[in-house]
Amino acid sequence: AVFSEYELNKNNKWLFNLGLRWQHFNSVNKNYLEPRLNVNYKRNKYLNFKLSSEIKHQSIGQLLDFRQDGLGGLFDRFWALANGTDIPILDSFQTSTGFGYQKKGWTVDAEVYYKFIDGISYVMDQDVKSQKYFIGTNTVTGFDLLVKKKWKRYNTWISYSLSKSNYQFNNFNE
């Protein structure tokens, strides 16, 4: 992999990071370009807004495995290297936006995000000789909130996350 990034700071208010990553995966003998963008706007010395988007690829994926074992089925996950047929390279797009606030030892950071992953593999294994692979997508939306307070030698924080994840496998169960 090779990564390069350009940073532009405008009037100490706007910070732009524009990056590009190139990856080569030997397991499928393919190259991938991954653009990235991060924008940060400093409204004043206490408040800033942020936005980021990126495309990523991953050659190792987590497979969902369901086996009919006579005991009601076993649902498990395992990691596997992409081979370009049954197990594809994972393609993902993610974007997030939010704000940060810091004043008098208080920090509040809030962010909403969206993530789309293509190439999720699901294995249905009726018996060892007849494995069936299904390729699908995963869409995740969410919200993260962090509140921190710092006193002289004491720190405390609380966080909250809310997310929804949907998997879609075409041609599964007809």
JSON list of C-alpha atoms in Angstrom, two decimals:
[
{"chain": "A", "resi": 1, "resn": "ALA", "atom": "CA", "xyz": [0.00, 0.00, 0.00]},
{"chain": "A", "resi": 2, "resn": "VAL", "atom": "CA", "xyz": [1.05, 3.58, -0.67]},
{"chain": "A", "resi": 3, "resn": "PHE", "atom": "CA", "xyz": [-0.66, 6.56, 0.95]},
{"chain": "A", "resi": 4, "resn": "SER", "atom": "CA", "xyz": [-0.39, 10.28, 0.28]},
{"chain": "A", "resi": 5, "resn": "GLU", "atom": "CA", "xyz": [-2.23, 13.19, 1.86]},
{"chain": "A", "resi": 6, "resn": "TYR", "atom": "CA", "xyz": [-2.43, 16.92, 1.21]},
{"chain": "A", "resi": 7, "resn": "GLU", "atom": "CA", "xyz": [-3.35, 19.29, 4.03]},
{"chain": "A", "resi": 8, "resn": "LEU", "atom": "CA", "xyz": [-4.66, 22.80, 3.51]},
{"chain": "A", "resi": 9, "resn": "ASN", "atom": "CA", "xyz": [-5.26, 25.22, 6.38]},
{"chain": "A", "resi": 10, "resn": "LYS", "atom": "CA", "xyz": [-7.26, 28.35, 5.50]},
{"chain": "A", "resi": 11, "resn": "ASN", "atom": "CA", "xyz": [-7.12, 31.23, 8.02]},
{"chain": "A", "resi": 12, "resn": "ASN", "atom": "CA", "xyz": [-6.92, 28.78, 10.96]},
{"chain": "A", "resi": 13, "resn": "LYS", "atom": "CA", "xyz": [-10.67, 28.21, 10.47]},
{"chain": "A", "resi": 14, "resn": "TRP", "atom": "CA", "xyz": [-10.84, 25.61, 7.70]},
{"chain": "A", "resi": 15, "resn": "LEU", "atom": "CA", "xyz": [-8.68, 22.48, 7.65]},
{"chain": "A", "resi": 16, "resn": "PHE", "atom": "CA", "xyz": [-8.87, 20.22, 4.58]},
{"chain": "A", "resi": 17, "resn": "ASN", "atom": "CA", "xyz": [-7.15, 16.84, 4.33]},
{"chain": "A", "resi": 18, "resn": "LEU", "atom": "CA", "xyz": [-7.37, 15.16, 0.94]},
{"chain": "A", "resi": 19, "resn": "GLY", "atom": "CA", "xyz": [-5.79, 11.73, 0.72]},
{"chain": "A", "resi": 20, "resn": "LEU", "atom": "CA", "xyz": [-5.36, 8.89, -1.71]},
{"chain": "A", "resi": 21, "resn": "ARG", "atom": "CA", "xyz": [-4.31, 5.34, -0.92]},
{"chain": "A", "resi": 22, "resn": "TRP", "atom": "CA", "xyz": [-3.30, 2.71, -3.48]},
{"chain": "A", "resi": 23, "resn": "GLN", "atom": "CA", "xyz": [-3.42, -0.95, -2.49]},
{"chain": "A", "resi": 24, "resn": "HIS", "atom": "CA", "xyz": [-2.49, -4.16, -4.26]},
{"chain": "A", "resi": 25, "resn": "PHE", "atom": "CA", "xyz": [-3.93, -7.47, -3.02]},
{"chain": "A", "resi": 26, "resn": "ASN", "atom": "CA", "xyz": [-1.93, -10.53, -4.08]},
{"chain": "A", "resi": 27, "resn": "SER", "atom": "CA", "xyz": [-4.76, -12.95, -3.29]},
{"chain": "A", "resi": 28, "resn": "VAL", "atom": "CA", "xyz": [-6.83, -11.57, -6.21]},
{"chain": "A", "resi": 29, "resn": "ASN", "atom": "CA", "xyz": [-4.03, -9.79, -8.12]},
{"chain": "A", "resi": 30, "resn": "LYS", "atom": "CA", "xyz": [-5.92, -6.46, -8.22]},
{"chain": "A", "resi": 31, "resn": "ASN", "atom": "CA", "xyz": [-5.17, -2.80, -7.44]},
{"chain": "A", "resi": 32, "resn": "TYR", "atom": "CA", "xyz": [-7.50, -0.43, -5.63]},
{"chain": "A", "resi": 33, "resn": "LEU", "atom": "CA", "xyz": [-7.56, 3.36, -5.24]},
{"chain": "A", "resi": 34, "resn": "GLU", "atom": "CA", "xyz": [-9.10, 4.76, -2.07]},
{"chain": "A", "resi": 35, "resn": "PRO", "atom": "CA", "xyz": [-9.83, 8.50, -1.89]},
{"chain": "A", "resi": 36, "resn": "ARG", "atom": "CA", "xyz": [-10.37, 10.20, 1.47]},
{"chain": "A", "resi": 37, "resn": "LEU", "atom": "CA", "xyz": [-11.58, 13.63, 2.50]},
{"chain": "A", "resi": 38, "resn": "ASN", "atom": "CA", "xyz": [-11.65, 15.25, 5.94]},
{"chain": "A", "resi": 39, "resn": "VAL", "atom": "CA", "xyz": [-12.94, 18.78, 6.49]},
{"chain": "A", "resi": 40, "resn": "ASN", "atom": "CA", "xyz": [-12.84, 20.59, 9.81]},
{"chain": "A", "resi": 41, "resn": "TYR", "atom": "CA", "xyz": [-14.31, 24.06, 10.36]},
{"chain": "A", "resi": 42, "resn": "LYS", "atom": "CA", "xyz": [-13.36, 25.90, 13.54]},
{"chain": "A", "resi": 43, "resn": "ARG", "atom": "CA", "xyz": [-16.28, 28.23, 14.28]},
{"chain": "A", "resi": 44, "resn": "ASN", "atom": "CA", "xyz": [-14.54, 29.75, 17.30]},
{"chain": "A", "resi": 45, "resn": "LYS", "atom": "CA", "xyz": [-12.05, 28.61, 19.93]},
{"chain": "A", "resi": 46, "resn": "TYR", "atom": "CA", "xyz": [-14.67, 26.34, 21.52]},
{"chain": "A", "resi": 47, "resn": "LEU", "atom": "CA", "xyz": [-16.72, 24.91, 18.64]},
{"chain": "A", "resi": 48, "resn": "ASN", "atom": "CA", "xyz": [-15.73, 22.99, 15.53]},
{"chain": "A", "resi": 49, "resn": "PHE", "atom": "CA", "xyz": [-17.61, 21.06, 12.85]},
{"chain": "A", "resi": 50, "resn": "LYS", "atom": "CA", "xyz": [-16.26, 18.04, 10.98]},
{"chain": "A", "resi": 51, "resn": "LEU", "atom": "CA", "xyz": [-17.03, 15.98, 7.90]},
{"chain": "A", "resi": 52, "resn": "SER", "atom": "CA", "xyz": [-15.23, 12.93, 6.55]},
{"chain": "A", "resi": 53, "resn": "SER", "atom": "CA", "xyz": [-15.75, 10.48, 3.69]},
{"chain": "A", "resi": 54, "resn": "GLU", "atom": "CA", "xyz": [-13.66, 7.61, 2.41]},
{"chain": "A", "resi": 55, "resn": "ILE", "atom": "CA", "xyz": [-13.65, 4.49, 0.30]},
{"chain": "A", "resi": 56, "resn": "LYS", "atom": "CA", "xyz": [-11.88, 1.40, 1.65]},
{"chain": "A", "resi": 57, "resn": "HIS", "atom": "CA", "xyz": [-11.10, -2.13, 0.51]},
{"chain": "A", "resi": 58, "resn": "GLN", "atom": "CA", "xyz": [-10.23, -5.12, 2.64]},
{"chain": "A", "resi": 59, "resn": "SER", "atom": "CA", "xyz": [-8.82, -8.48, 1.57]},
{"chain": "A", "resi": 60, "resn": "ILE", "atom": "CA", "xyz": [-9.66, -10.31, 4.79]},
{"chain": "A", "resi": 61, "resn": "GLY", "atom": "CA", "xyz": [-13.34, -10.61, 5.58]},
{"chain": "A", "resi": 62, "resn": "GLN", "atom": "CA", "xyz": [-15.50, -12.06, 8.27]},
{"chain": "A", "resi": 63, "resn": "LEU", "atom": "CA", "xyz": [-17.73, -14.85, 6.98]},
{"chain": "A", "resi": 64, "resn": "LEU", "atom": "CA", "xyz": [-21.05, -15.71, 8.56]},
{"chain": "A", "resi": 65, "resn": "ASP", "atom": "CA", "xyz": [-21.36, -19.49, 8.87]},
{"chain": "A", "resi": 66, "resn": "PHE", "atom": "CA", "xyz": [-24.61, -21.36, 9.44]},
{"chain": "A", "resi": 67, "resn": "ARG", "atom": "CA", "xyz": [-24.49, -25.15, 9.69]},
{"chain": "A", "resi": 68, "resn": "GLN", "atom": "CA", "xyz": [-27.34, -27.58, 10.09]},
{"chain": "A", "resi": 69, "resn": "ASP", "atom": "CA", "xyz": [-25.74, -29.79, 12.71]},
{"chain": "A", "resi": 70, "resn": "GLY", "atom": "CA", "xyz": [-28.81, -31.58, 14.08]},
{"chain": "A", "resi": 71, "resn": "LEU", "atom": "CA", "xyz": [-28.65, -29.49, 17.23]},
{"chain": "A", "resi": 72, "resn": "GLY", "atom": "CA", "xyz": [-30.71, -26.59, 15.93]},
{"chain": "A", "resi": 73, "resn": "GLY", "atom": "CA", "xyz": [-27.94, -25.02, 13.87]},
{"chain": "A", "resi": 74, "resn": "LEU", "atom": "CA", "xyz": [-24.72, -23.32, 14.74]},
{"chain": "A", "resi": 75, "resn": "PHE", "atom": "CA", "xyz": [-24.24, -19.69, 13.78]},
{"chain": "A", "resi": 76, "resn": "ASP", "atom": "CA", "xyz": [-20.62, -18.55, 13.84]},
{"chain": "A", "resi": 77, "resn": "ARG", "atom": "CA", "xyz": [-18.19, -16.12, 12.28]},
{"chain": "A", "resi": 78, "resn": "PHE", "atom": "CA", "xyz": [-14.66, -16.67, 11.02]},
{"chain": "A", "resi": 79, "resn": "TRP", "atom": "CA", "xyz": [-12.05, -14.72, 9.07]},
{"chain": "A", "resi": 80, "resn": "ALA", "atom": "CA", "xyz": [-11.00, -15.68, 5.54]},
{"chain": "A", "resi": 81, "resn": "LEU", "atom": "CA", "xyz": [-8.73, -14.28, 2.83]},
{"chain": "A", "resi": 82, "resn": "ALA", "atom": "CA", "xyz": [-10.46, -13.06, -0.34]},
{"chain": "A", "resi": 83, "resn": "ASN", "atom": "CA", "xyz": [-10.06, -15.38, -3.32]},
{"chain": "A", "resi": 84, "resn": "GLY", "atom": "CA", "xyz": [-12.00, -13.41, -5.97]},
{"chain": "A", "resi": 85, "resn": "THR", "atom": "CA", "xyz": [-14.77, -16.02, -6.35]},
{"chain": "A", "resi": 86, "resn": "ASP", "atom": "CA", "xyz": [-16.57, -17.24, -3.23]},
{"chain": "A", "resi": 87, "resn": "ILE", "atom": "CA", "xyz": [-14.94, -14.65, -0.98]},
{"chain": "A", "resi": 88, "resn": "PRO", "atom": "CA", "xyz": [-14.69, -11.21, -2.66]},
{"chain": "A", "resi": 89, "resn": "ILE", "atom": "CA", "xyz": [-12.70, -8.16, -1.66]},
{"chain": "A", "resi": 90, "resn": "LEU", "atom": "CA", "xyz": [-14.80, -6.06, 0.71]},
{"chain": "A", "resi": 91, "resn": "ASP", "atom": "CA", "xyz": [-15.69, -2.63, -0.72]},
{"chain": "A", "resi": 92, "resn": "SER", "atom": "CA", "xyz": [-16.85, -0.01, 1.73]},
{"chain": "A", "resi": 93, "resn": "PHE", "atom": "CA", "xyz": [-17.91, 3.61, 1.65]},
{"chain": "A", "resi": 94, "resn": "GLN", "atom": "CA", "xyz": [-18.29, 5.56, 4.85]},
{"chain": "A", "resi": 95, "resn": "THR", "atom": "CA", "xyz": [-19.10, 9.12, 5.72]},
{"chain": "A", "resi": 96, "resn": "SER", "atom": "CA", "xyz": [-19.65, 10.98, 8.96]},
{"chain": "A", "resi": 97, "resn": "THR", "atom": "CA", "xyz": [-20.39, 14.46, 10.18]},
{"chain": "A", "resi": 98, "resn": "GLY", "atom": "CA", "xyz": [-20.55, 16.05, 13.58]},
{"chain": "A", "resi": 99, "resn": "PHE", "atom": "CA", "xyz": [-19.25, 18.68, 15.95]},
{"chain": "A", "resi": 100, "resn": "GLY", "atom": "CA", "xyz": [-16.95, 19.10, 18.91]},
{"chain": "A", "resi": 101, "resn": "TYR", "atom": "CA", "xyz": [-17.21, 21.59, 21.77]},
{"chain": "A", "resi": 102, "resn": "GLN", "atom": "CA", "xyz": [-14.56, 22.27, 24.43]},
{"chain": "A", "resi": 103, "resn": "LYS", "atom": "CA", "xyz": [-14.77, 24.86, 27.22]},
{"chain": "A", "resi": 104, "resn": "LYS", "atom": "CA", "xyz": [-13.76, 24.99, 30.92]},
{"chain": "A", "resi": 105, "resn": "GLY", "atom": "CA", "xyz": [-12.80, 21.32, 31.06]},
{"chain": "A", "resi": 106, "resn": "TRP", "atom": "CA", "xyz": [-15.94, 20.15, 29.27]},
{"chain": "A", "resi": 107, "resn": "THR", "atom": "CA", "xyz": [-15.83, 18.27, 25.97]},
{"chain": "A", "resi": 108, "resn": "VAL", "atom": "CA", "xyz": [-18.88, 17.31, 23.94]},
{"chain": "A", "resi": 109, "resn": "ASP", "atom": "CA", "xyz": [-18.38, 15.36, 20.73]},
{"chain": "A", "resi": 110, "resn": "ALA", "atom": "CA", "xyz": [-21.32, 14.21, 18.59]},
{"chain": "A", "resi": 111, "resn": "GLU", "atom": "CA", "xyz": [-21.27, 12.42, 15.25]},
{"chain": "A", "resi": 112, "resn": "VAL", "atom": "CA", "xyz": [-23.69, 10.75, 12.85]},
{"chain": "A", "resi": 113, "resn": "TYR", "atom": "CA", "xyz": [-22.40, 8.22, 10.35]},
{"chain": "A", "resi": 114, "resn": "TYR", "atom": "CA", "xyz": [-23.30, 6.04, 7.40]},
{"chain": "A", "resi": 115, "resn": "LYS", "atom": "CA", "xyz": [-21.38, 2.99, 6.20]},
{"chain": "A", "resi": 116, "resn": "PHE", "atom": "CA", "xyz": [-22.06, 0.70, 3.24]},
{"chain": "A", "resi": 117, "resn": "ILE", "atom": "CA", "xyz": [-20.11, -2.55, 2.77]},
{"chain": "A", "resi": 118, "resn": "ASP", "atom": "CA", "xyz": [-20.37, -4.76, -0.31]},
{"chain": "A", "resi": 119, "resn": "GLY", "atom": "CA", "xyz": [-18.95, -8.27, -0.42]},
{"chain": "A", "resi": 120, "resn": "ILE", "atom": "CA", "xyz": [-20.16, -9.71, 2.89]},
{"chain": "A", "resi": 121, "resn": "SER", "atom": "CA", "xyz": [-20.01, -13.50, 2.60]},
{"chain": "A", "resi": 122, "resn": "TYR", "atom": "CA", "xyz": [-22.48, -15.91, 4.17]},
{"chain": "A", "resi": 123, "resn": "VAL", "atom": "CA", "xyz": [-21.83, -19.66, 4.10]},
{"chain": "A", "resi": 124, "resn": "MET", "atom": "CA", "xyz": [-24.67, -22.19, 4.25]},
{"chain": "A", "resi": 125, "resn": "ASP", "atom": "CA", "xyz": [-23.18, -25.60, 4.91]},
{"chain": "A", "resi": 126, "resn": "GLN", "atom": "CA", "xyz": [-25.69, -28.47, 4.75]},
{"chain": "A", "resi": 127, "resn": "ASP", "atom": "CA", "xyz": [-22.81, -30.90, 4.84]},
{"chain": "A", "resi": 128, "resn": "VAL", "atom": "CA", "xyz": [-19.07, -30.60, 4.31]},
{"chain": "A", "resi": 129, "resn": "LYS", "atom": "CA", "xyz": [-19.31, -31.41, 0.56]},
{"chain": "A", "resi": 130, "resn": "SER", "atom": "CA", "xyz": [-22.03, -28.90, -0.37]},
{"chain": "A", "resi": 131, "resn": "GLN", "atom": "CA", "xyz": [-21.12, -25.47, 0.90]},
{"chain": "A", "resi": 132, "resn": "LYS", "atom": "CA", "xyz": [-23.08, -22.60, -0.63]},
{"chain": "A", "resi": 133, "resn": "TYR", "atom": "CA", "xyz": [-21.77, -19.03, -0.57]},
{"chain": "A", "resi": 134, "resn": "PHE", "atom": "CA", "xyz": [-24.03, -16.00, -0.67]},
{"chain": "A", "resi": 135, "resn": "ILE", "atom": "CA", "xyz": [-22.59, -12.53, -1.21]},
{"chain": "A", "resi": 136, "resn": "GLY", "atom": "CA", "xyz": [-24.40, -9.52, 0.20]},
{"chain": "A", "resi": 137, "resn": "THR", "atom": "CA", "xyz": [-24.22, -6.04, 1.62]},
{"chain": "A", "resi": 138, "resn": "ASN", "atom": "CA", "xyz": [-24.27, -4.43, 5.04]},
{"chain": "A", "resi": 139, "resn": "THR", "atom": "CA", "xyz": [-25.62, -0.91, 5.65]},
{"chain": "A", "resi": 140, "resn": "VAL", "atom": "CA", "xyz": [-24.93, 0.75, 8.99]},
{"chain": "A", "resi": 141, "resn": "THR", "atom": "CA", "xyz": [-26.25, 4.09, 10.24]},
{"chain": "A", "resi": 142, "resn": "GLY", "atom": "CA", "xyz": [-25.56, 5.50, 13.65]},
{"chain": "A", "resi": 143, "resn": "PHE", "atom": "CA", "xyz": [-25.02, 8.25, 16.16]},
{"chain": "A", "resi": 144, "resn": "ASP", "atom": "CA", "xyz": [-22.21, 8.59, 18.75]},
{"chain": "A", "resi": 145, "resn": "LEU", "atom": "CA", "xyz": [-22.13, 11.03, 21.65]},
{"chain": "A", "resi": 146, "resn": "LEU", "atom": "CA", "xyz": [-19.26, 11.62, 24.08]},
{"chain": "A", "resi": 147, "resn": "VAL", "atom": "CA", "xyz": [-19.35, 13.98, 27.07]},
{"chain": "A", "resi": 148, "resn": "LYS", "atom": "CA", "xyz": [-16.20, 14.48, 29.15]},
{"chain": "A", "resi": 149, "resn": "LYS", "atom": "CA", "xyz": [-15.34, 16.64, 32.14]},
{"chain": "A", "resi": 150, "resn": "LYS", "atom": "CA", "xyz": [-11.81, 17.27, 33.38]},
{"chain": "A", "resi": 151, "resn": "TRP", "atom": "CA", "xyz": [-10.92, 18.73, 36.76]},
{"chain": "A", "resi": 152, "resn": "LYS", "atom": "CA", "xyz": [-7.35, 19.18, 37.99]},
{"chain": "A", "resi": 153, "resn": "ARG", "atom": "CA", "xyz": [-6.42, 15.51, 38.39]},
{"chain": "A", "resi": 154, "resn": "TYR", "atom": "CA", "xyz": [-9.75, 13.86, 37.81]},
{"chain": "A", "resi": 155, "resn": "ASN", "atom": "CA", "xyz": [-11.41, 12.94, 34.51]},
{"chain": "A", "resi": 156, "resn": "THR", "atom": "CA", "xyz": [-14.81, 11.48, 33.85]},
{"chain": "A", "resi": 157, "resn": "TRP", "atom": "CA", "xyz": [-16.71, 10.73, 30.69]},
{"chain": "A", "resi": 158, "resn": "ILE", "atom": "CA", "xyz": [-19.88, 9.15, 29.44]},
{"chain": "A", "resi": 159, "resn": "SER", "atom": "CA", "xyz": [-20.65, 7.94, 25.94]},
{"chain": "A", "resi": 160, "resn": "TYR", "atom": "CA", "xyz": [-23.71, 6.77, 24.07]},
{"chain": "A", "resi": 161, "resn": "SER", "atom": "CA", "xyz": [-23.94, 4.98, 20.72]},
{"chain": "A", "resi": 162, "resn": "LEU", "atom": "CA", "xyz": [-27.01, 4.14, 18.71]},
{"chain": "A", "resi": 163, "resn": "SER", "atom": "CA", "xyz": [-26.69, 2.19, 15.46]},
{"chain": "A", "resi": 164, "resn": "LYS", "atom": "CA", "xyz": [-28.72, 0.16, 13.03]},
{"chain": "A", "resi": 165, "resn": "SER", "atom": "CA", "xyz": [-27.19, -2.53, 10.82]},
{"chain": "A", "resi": 166, "resn": "ASN", "atom": "CA", "xyz": [-28.99, -4.20, 7.90]},
{"chain": "A", "resi": 167, "resn": "TYR", "atom": "CA", "xyz": [-27.68, -7.19, 5.96]},
{"chain": "A", "resi": 168, "resn": "GLN", "atom": "CA", "xyz": [-29.02, -8.00, 2.49]},
{"chain": "A", "resi": 169, "resn": "PHE", "atom": "CA", "xyz": [-28.25, -11.30, 0.72]},
{"chain": "A", "resi": 170, "resn": "ASN", "atom": "CA", "xyz": [-29.83, -11.69, -2.71]},
{"chain": "A", "resi": 171, "resn": "ASN", "atom": "CA", "xyz": [-30.85, -15.19, -3.83]},
{"chain": "A", "resi": 172, "resn": "PHE", "atom": "CA", "xyz": [-30.92, -16.40, -0.23]},
{"chain": "A", "resi": 173, "resn": "ASN", "atom": "CA", "xyz": [-33.97, -18.57, 0.58]},
{"chain": "A", "resi": 174, "resn": "GLU", "atom": "CA", "xyz": [-35.24, -17.72, -2.91]}
]
